[in-house]
XYZ file of C-alpha atoms in Angstrom:
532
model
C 0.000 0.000 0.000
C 2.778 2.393 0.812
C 5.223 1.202 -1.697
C 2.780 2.373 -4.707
C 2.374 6.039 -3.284
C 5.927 6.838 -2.732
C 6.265 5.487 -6.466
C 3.871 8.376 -7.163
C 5.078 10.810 -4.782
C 7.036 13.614 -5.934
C 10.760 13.261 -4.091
C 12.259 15.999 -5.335
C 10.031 18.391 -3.728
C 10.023 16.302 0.006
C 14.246 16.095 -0.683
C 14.414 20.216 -1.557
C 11.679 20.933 1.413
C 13.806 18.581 4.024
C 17.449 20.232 2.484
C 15.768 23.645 3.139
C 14.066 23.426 6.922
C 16.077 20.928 8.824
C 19.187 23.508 8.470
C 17.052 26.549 9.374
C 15.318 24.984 11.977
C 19.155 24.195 13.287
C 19.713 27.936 13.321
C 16.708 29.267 14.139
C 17.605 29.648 18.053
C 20.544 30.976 17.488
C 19.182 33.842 15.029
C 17.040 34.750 18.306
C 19.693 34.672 20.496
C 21.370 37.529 18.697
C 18.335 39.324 18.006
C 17.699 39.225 21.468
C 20.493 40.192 22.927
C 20.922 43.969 21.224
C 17.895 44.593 23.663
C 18.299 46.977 26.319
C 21.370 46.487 28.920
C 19.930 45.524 32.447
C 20.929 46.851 35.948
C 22.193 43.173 36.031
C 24.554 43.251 33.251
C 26.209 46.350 33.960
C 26.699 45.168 37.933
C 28.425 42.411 36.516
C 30.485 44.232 34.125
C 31.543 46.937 36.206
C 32.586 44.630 39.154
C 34.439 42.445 36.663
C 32.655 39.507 37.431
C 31.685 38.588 34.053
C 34.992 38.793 33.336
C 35.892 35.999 35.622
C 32.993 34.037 34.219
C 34.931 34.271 31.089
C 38.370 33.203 32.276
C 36.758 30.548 34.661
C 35.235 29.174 31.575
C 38.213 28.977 29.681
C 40.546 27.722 32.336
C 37.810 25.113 32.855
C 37.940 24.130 28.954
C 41.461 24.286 29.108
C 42.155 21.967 32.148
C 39.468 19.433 31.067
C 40.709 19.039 27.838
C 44.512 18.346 28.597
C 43.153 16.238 31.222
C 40.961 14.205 28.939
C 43.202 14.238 26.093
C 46.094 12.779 28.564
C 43.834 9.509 30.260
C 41.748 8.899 26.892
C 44.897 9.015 25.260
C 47.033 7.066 27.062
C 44.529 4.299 28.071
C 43.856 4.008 24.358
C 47.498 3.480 23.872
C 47.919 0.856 26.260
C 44.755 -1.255 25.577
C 45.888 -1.130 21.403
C 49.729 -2.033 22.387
C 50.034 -4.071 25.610
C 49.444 -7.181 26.452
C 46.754 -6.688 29.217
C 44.693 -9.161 31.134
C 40.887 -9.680 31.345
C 41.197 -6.947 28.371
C 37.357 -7.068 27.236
C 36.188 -6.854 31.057
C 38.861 -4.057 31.563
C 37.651 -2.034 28.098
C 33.690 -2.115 29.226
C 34.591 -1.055 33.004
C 36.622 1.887 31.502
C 33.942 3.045 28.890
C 31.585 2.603 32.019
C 31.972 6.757 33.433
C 30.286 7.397 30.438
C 27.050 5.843 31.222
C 27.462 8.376 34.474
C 25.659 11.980 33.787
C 28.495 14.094 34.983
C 25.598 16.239 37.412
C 25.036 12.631 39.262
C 29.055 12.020 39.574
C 28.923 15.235 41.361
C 26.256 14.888 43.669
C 27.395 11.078 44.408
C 31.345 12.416 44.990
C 29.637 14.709 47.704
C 29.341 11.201 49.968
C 32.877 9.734 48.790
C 35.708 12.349 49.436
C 35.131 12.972 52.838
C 36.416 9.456 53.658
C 39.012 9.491 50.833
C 41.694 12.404 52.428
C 43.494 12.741 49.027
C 40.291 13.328 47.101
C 39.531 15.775 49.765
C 42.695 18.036 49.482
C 41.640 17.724 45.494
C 38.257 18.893 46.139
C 39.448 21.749 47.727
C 41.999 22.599 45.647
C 41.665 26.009 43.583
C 43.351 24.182 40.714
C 40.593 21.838 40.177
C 38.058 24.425 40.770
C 36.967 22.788 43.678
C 36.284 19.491 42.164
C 34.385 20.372 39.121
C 37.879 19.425 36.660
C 37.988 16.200 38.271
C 34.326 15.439 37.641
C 34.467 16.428 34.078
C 37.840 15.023 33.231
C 37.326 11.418 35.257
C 33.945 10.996 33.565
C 34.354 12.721 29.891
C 37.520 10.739 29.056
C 35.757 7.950 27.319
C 35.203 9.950 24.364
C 39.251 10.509 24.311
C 39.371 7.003 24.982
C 37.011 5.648 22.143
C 37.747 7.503 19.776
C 41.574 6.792 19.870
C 41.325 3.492 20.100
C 39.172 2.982 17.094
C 41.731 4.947 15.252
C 45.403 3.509 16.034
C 43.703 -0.255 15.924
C 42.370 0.722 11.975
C 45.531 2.707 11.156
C 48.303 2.614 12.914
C 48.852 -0.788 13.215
C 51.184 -1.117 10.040
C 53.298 1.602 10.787
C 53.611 0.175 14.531
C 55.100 -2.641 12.865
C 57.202 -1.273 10.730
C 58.687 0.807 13.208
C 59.346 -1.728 15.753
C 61.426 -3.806 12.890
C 63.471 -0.888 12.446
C 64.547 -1.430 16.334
C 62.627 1.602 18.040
C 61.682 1.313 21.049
C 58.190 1.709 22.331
C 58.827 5.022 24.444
C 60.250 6.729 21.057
C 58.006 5.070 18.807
C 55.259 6.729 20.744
C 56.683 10.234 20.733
C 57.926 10.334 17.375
C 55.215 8.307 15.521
C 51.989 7.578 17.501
C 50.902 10.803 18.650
C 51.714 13.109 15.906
C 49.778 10.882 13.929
C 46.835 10.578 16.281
C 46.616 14.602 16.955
C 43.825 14.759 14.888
C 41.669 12.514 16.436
C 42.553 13.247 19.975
C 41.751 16.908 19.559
C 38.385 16.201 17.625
C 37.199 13.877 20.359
C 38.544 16.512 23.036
C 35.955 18.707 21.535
C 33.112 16.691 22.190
C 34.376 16.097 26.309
C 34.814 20.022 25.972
C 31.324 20.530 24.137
C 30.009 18.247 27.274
C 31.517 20.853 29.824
C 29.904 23.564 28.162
C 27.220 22.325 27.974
C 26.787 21.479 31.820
C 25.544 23.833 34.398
C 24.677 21.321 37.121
C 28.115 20.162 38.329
C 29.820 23.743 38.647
C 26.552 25.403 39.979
C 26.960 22.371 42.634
C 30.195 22.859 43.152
C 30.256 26.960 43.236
C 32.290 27.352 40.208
C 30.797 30.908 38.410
C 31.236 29.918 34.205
C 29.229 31.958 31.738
C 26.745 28.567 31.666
C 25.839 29.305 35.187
C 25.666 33.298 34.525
C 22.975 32.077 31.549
C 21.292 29.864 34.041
C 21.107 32.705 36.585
C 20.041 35.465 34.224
C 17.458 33.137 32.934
C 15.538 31.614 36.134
C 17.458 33.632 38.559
C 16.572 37.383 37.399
C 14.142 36.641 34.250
C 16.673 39.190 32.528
C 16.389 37.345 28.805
C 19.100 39.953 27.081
C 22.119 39.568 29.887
C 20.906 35.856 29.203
C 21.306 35.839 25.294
C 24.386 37.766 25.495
C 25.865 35.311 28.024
C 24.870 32.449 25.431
C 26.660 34.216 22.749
C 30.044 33.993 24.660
C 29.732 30.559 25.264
C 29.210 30.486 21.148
C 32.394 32.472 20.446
C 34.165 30.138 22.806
C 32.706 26.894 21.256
C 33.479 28.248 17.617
C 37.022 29.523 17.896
C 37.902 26.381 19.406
C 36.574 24.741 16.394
C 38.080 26.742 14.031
C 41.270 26.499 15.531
C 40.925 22.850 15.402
C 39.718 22.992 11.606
C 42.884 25.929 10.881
C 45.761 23.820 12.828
C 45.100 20.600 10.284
C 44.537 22.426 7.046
C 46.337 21.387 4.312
C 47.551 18.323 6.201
C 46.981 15.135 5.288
C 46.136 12.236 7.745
C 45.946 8.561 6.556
C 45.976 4.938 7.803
C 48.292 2.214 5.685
C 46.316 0.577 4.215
C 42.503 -0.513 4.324
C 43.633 -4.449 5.553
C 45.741 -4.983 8.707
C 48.081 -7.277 10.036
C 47.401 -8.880 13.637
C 49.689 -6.438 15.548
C 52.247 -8.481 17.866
C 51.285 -6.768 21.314
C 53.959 -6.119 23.825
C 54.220 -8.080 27.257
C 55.437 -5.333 29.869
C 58.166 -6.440 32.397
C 57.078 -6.379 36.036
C 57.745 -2.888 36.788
C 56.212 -1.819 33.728
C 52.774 -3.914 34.401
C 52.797 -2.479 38.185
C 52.679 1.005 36.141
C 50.271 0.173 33.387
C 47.871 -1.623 35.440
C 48.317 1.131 38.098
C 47.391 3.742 35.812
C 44.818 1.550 33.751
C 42.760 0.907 37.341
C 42.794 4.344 38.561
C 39.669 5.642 36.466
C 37.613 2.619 36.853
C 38.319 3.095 40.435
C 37.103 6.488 40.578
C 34.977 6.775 37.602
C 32.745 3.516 38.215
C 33.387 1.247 41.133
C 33.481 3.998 43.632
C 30.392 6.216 42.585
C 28.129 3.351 41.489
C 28.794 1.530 44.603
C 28.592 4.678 46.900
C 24.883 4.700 45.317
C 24.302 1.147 45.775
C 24.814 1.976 49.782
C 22.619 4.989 49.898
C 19.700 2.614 47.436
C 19.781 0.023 50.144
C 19.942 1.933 53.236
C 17.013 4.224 52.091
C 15.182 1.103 50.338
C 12.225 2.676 52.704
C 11.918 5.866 50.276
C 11.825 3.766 47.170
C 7.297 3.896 47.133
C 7.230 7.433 47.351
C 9.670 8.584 44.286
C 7.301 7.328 41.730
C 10.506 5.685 39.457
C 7.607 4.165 36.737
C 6.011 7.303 36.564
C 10.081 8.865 35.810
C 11.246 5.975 33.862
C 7.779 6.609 31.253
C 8.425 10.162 30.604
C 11.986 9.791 30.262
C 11.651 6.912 27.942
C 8.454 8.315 26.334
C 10.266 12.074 25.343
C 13.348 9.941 24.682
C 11.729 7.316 22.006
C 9.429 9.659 20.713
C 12.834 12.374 19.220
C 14.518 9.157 18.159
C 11.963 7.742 15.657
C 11.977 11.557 14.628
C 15.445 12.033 14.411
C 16.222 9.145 12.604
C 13.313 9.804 9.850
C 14.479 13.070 9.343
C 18.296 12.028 8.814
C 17.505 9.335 6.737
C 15.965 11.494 4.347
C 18.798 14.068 4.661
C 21.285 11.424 4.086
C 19.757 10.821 1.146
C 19.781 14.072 -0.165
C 23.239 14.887 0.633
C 24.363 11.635 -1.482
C 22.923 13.187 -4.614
C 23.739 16.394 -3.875
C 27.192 17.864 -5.808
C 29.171 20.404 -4.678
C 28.825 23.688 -2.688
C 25.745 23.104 -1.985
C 26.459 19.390 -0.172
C 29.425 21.087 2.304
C 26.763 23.829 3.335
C 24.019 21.121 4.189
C 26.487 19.151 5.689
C 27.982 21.419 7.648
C 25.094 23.521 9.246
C 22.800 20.013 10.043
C 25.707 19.533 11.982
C 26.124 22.381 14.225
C 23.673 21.417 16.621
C 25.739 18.965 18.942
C 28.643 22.347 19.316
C 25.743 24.053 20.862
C 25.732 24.017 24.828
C 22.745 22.580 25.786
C 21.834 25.887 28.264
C 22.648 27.790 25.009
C 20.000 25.846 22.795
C 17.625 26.162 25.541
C 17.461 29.455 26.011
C 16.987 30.083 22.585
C 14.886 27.925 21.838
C 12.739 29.755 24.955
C 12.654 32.650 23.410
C 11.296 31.579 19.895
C 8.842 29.810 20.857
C 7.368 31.743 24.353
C 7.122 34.350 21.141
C 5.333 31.999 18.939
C 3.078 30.897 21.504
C 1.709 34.214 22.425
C 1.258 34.902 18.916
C -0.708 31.728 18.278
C -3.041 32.249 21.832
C -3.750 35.529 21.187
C -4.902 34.728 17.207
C -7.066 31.436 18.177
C -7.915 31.837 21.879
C -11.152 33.113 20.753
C -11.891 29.487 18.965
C -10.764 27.625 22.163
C -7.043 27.537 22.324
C -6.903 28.332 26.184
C -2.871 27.079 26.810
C 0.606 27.720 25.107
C 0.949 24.374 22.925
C 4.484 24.258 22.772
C 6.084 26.149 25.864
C 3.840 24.223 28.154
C 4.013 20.865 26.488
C 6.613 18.375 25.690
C 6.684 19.785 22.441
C 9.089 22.158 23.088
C 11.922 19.674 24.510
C 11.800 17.229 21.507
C 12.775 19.743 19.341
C 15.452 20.894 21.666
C 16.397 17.325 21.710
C 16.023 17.271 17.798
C 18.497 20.042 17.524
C 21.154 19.275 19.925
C 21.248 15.524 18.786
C 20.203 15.520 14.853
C 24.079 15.406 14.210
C 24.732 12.244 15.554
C 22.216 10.197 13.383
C 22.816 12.432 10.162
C 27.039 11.699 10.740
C 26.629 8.097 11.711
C 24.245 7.451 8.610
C 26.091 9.588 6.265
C 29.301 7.169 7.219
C 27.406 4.375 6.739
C 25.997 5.108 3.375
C 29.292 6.493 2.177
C 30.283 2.545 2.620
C 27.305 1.149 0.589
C 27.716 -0.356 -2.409
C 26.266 2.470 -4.765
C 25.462 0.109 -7.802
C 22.292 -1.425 -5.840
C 20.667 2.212 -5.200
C 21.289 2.927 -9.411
C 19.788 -0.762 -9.919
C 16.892 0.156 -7.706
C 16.356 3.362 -9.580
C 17.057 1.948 -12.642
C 14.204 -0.434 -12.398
C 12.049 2.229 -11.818
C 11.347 3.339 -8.128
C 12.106 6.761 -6.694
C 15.144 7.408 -4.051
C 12.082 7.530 -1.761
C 10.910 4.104 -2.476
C 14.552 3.162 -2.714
C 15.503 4.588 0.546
C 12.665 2.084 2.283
C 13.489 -0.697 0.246
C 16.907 -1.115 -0.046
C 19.087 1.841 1.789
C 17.103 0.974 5.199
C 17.452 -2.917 5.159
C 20.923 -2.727 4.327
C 21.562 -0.012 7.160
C 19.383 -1.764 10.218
C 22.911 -2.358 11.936
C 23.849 1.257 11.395
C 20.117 2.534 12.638
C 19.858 0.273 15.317
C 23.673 1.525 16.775
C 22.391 5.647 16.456
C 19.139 4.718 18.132
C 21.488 3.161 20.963
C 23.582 6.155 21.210
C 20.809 8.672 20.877
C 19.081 6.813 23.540
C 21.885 7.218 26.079
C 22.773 10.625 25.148
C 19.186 11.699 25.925
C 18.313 9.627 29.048
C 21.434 11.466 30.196
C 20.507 15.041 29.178
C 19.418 17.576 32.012
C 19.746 21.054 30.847
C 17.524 20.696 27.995
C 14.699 18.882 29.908
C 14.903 20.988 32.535
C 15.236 24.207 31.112
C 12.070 23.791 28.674
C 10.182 21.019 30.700
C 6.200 21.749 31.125
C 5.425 22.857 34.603
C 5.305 19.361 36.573
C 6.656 17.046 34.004
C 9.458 14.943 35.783
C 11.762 12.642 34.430
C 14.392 10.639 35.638
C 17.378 13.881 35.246
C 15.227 16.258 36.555
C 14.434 14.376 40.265
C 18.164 13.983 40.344
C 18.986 17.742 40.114
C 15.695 18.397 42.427
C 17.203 16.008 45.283
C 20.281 16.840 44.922
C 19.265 21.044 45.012
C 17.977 19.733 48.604
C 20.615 18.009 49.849
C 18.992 14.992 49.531
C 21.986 13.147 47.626
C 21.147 9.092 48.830
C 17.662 10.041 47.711
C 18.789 11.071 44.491
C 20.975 7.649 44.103
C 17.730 6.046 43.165
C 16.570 7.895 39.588
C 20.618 8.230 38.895
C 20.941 4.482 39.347
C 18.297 3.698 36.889
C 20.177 6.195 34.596
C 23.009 4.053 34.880
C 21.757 0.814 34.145
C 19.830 1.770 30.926
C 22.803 3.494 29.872
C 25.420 0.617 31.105
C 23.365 -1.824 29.050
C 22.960 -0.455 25.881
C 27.165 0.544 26.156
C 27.478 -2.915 26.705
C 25.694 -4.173 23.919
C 26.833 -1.606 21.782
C 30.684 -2.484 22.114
C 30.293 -6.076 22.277
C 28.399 -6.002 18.992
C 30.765 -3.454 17.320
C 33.754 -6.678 17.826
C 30.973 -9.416 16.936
């Protein structure tokens, strides 16, 4: 039944309407946001100016950015190294419990560290030292490094291997070979998955409003809810926006006209090295540190405060929690995943120019800080919504159907996570076999009809992995949900930053464990399957 009207069905005009709205509806926020913020100067903003405080916003910000990415960079790094090069023991059990932190929202590592360092006296001195900004670099680095981490070990397994080899026949030693060939190599992808731990900490306002840290999120955030002062807010955004797109562009400037490339496309089974006994006390030292702290201590610090308030667990209404969450969450993914199919598809048969410029603006969404995205997003639509009560009330429109509906936060979850379906797909159709899509066409269905037929069968794996990662990337997201939320809509990331706002942190360990679980599953599956 379907199969005959997309036959019919013009595509052209559904591929040149998708190519046209998906990108403008990506920039759309941010087109308020500096609209907005040439209103008026506030009271607020000039206080701020004239005491200099927004001035340490700024420089807290970037010494934060700064800090968190060498941090990153160094563990992800490093751990990536030794897990590609070494011979290590119960390796598989050892790569899941260090890609574990990252099932952790960074907001609940915070609140949960709050019951750990005071019986840890080293993590205490670090807590309250000024370098780490009382805690809030060690919660972002110990817990954002698995992006480092992942991302570097994909890339010296697929490419590096060869030249590993050939190095090591030539007599170098591992120490050299690692200074002189692995990580000028690898700079590339270590500083393009820095970006993303970095575009994490920007996007955060939970862990360094907890910990008393004043960044330009938190100046947004208090703006915003704390002094409903919507131009100091937009012009705080902005910032954030300069900061997020220098850093990009000097990423983009420092690796022009360089080129980076594995061997070959097949690989040799790299000989691994077996470390001597000092060495292995080292590696193994280093290796266990971050599971330590970023998984067996915080999940089972929560584990104690689950049981010994088991008495609470009837009144926090987890079902109720878990079926928002998953409902909002579910609901953008089927959504997101239409929408970047079709995209893909575009951008395939589109030449030129015109397929950077698509490319590149459906995937500015994910460099956008979350507080950012929600704040414009606030003011579009509070906008749109008055317009729309004010023209139908008279019919029988008596509420605001997108500022006080879930409406509102699956688009901001649209936005902010559109990129990682329409990257992940575009990959994945880049390695089709483009002969059975001209077949297909060539026996006379559309690219729409083509696209159900044969792109999406031949892509489940592909769809079925973004639908895994979207899924934990949104079950983890506060600032969106909580920013744009209707008034008494709770989920699962939004009880956490209520109980944890009241001190209530073992209460709190109950909606942040089921966080973890979902999100330790599907990471589970996820990497197993990648090596099966």
């Amino acid at each position: 039944m379907l199969l005959p009207l997309l036959r019919k069905v013009n595509d052209k005009i559904i591929f040149t309407i998708m190519g046209l709205v998906v990108p403008f509806f990506v920039l759309l926020p941010l087109i308020q946001l500096l609209i907005r913020s040439f209103g008026s100067t506030s009271r607020y903003y000039r206080v701020l100016w004239e005491s200099s405080a927004l001035t340490d916003g700024v420089i807290n910000t970037l010494e934060l950015i700064i800090k968190v990415g060498l941090f990153t960079s160094f563990i992800g790094f490093l751990l990536a190294y030794l897990m590609t090069f070494f011979t290590i023991k119960y390796k598989r059990i050892i790569n899941i419990l260090i890609i574990i932190p990252l099932a952790i929202p960074v907001y609940v590592a915070a609140y949960t560290y709050t019951n750990i360092y005071y019986y840890l006296p080293f993590l205490e001195t670090l807590f309250k030292n000024d370098f780490f900004m009382n805690g809030a670099v060690f919660i972002y680095t110990i817990f954002l490094y698995p992006y480092v981490y992942l991302a570097s070990k994909s890339y010296l397994k697929k490419n590096l291997t060869e030249y590993v080899e050939a190095s090591l026949t030539l007599g170098r030693s591992h120490f050299m070979m690692f200074f002189k060939l692995i990580l000028p190599l690898s700079r590339p992808v270590i500083i393009g998955s820095m970006l993303f731990a970095l575009f994490e900490t920007l996007s955060d306002f939970a862990v360094v409003e907890y910990y008393g840290v004043l960044t330009l999120s938190r100046y947004v955030n208090l703006a915003w809810f704390g002094q409903g002062d919507f131009v100091s807010a937009a012009r705080f955004a902005l910032y954030i926006l300069v900061i997020m797109f220098v850093l990009i562009f000097l990423e983009k400037t420092s690796r022009a006209n360089k080129r980076y490339a594995g061997a070959s496309t097949h690989h040799r089974h790299l000989t691994l090295k077996k470390p001597q006994k000092i060495q292995a006390v080292l590696i193994y030292g280093f290796i266990l540190t971050p599971i330590i702290l970023g998984a067996l201590l915080p999940i089972t610090s929560m584990l104690v405060s689950v049981v010994s308030n088991y008495q609470y667990l009837p009144d926090l209404a987890i079902l109720s929690l878990t079926i928002n969450t998953l409902t909002i969450t579910l609901i953008t993914i089927v959504i997101i995943i239409g929408v970047a199919l079709l995209l893909t598809t575009l951008t395939v048969h589109t030449r030129g120019v015109k397929k950077q410029l698509l490319a590149s603006v459906s995937v500015i969404g994910y460099a956008i800080p979350s507080m950012v995205l929600a704040l414009g997003l606030y003011l579009l639509f509070i906008r749109f919504d008055q317009w729309l009560y004010r023209s139908f009330n008279p019919i029988g429109l008596n509420q605001m159907i997108f500022t006080s509906t879930i409406l509102i936060v699956i688009i901001g979850f649209f936005i902010k996570f559109f990129s990682i379906a329409y990257s992940n797909l575009l990959s994945a159709y880049h390695r089709m076999d483009y002969s059975l899509l001209e077949a297909s066409e060539n026996l006379g269905e559309t690219k729409l009809s083509t696209l159900l037929r044969v792109t999406i069968p031949i892509l489940k794996r592909s769809i079925l992995a973004v639908a895994i990662i979207l899924f934990i990337d949104m079950v983890k997201e506060l600032t969106i949900v909580y920013s744009l939320r209707p008034f008494n809509f709770k989920t699962l990331s939004t009880e956490v930053y209520r109980y944890a706002g009241n001190e209530m942190i073992s209460i709190a360990a109950f909606p942040s464990l089921i966080i973890i679980i979902l999100c330790t599953i599907l990471i589970i599956y996820l990497e197993e399957g990648n090596k099966s």
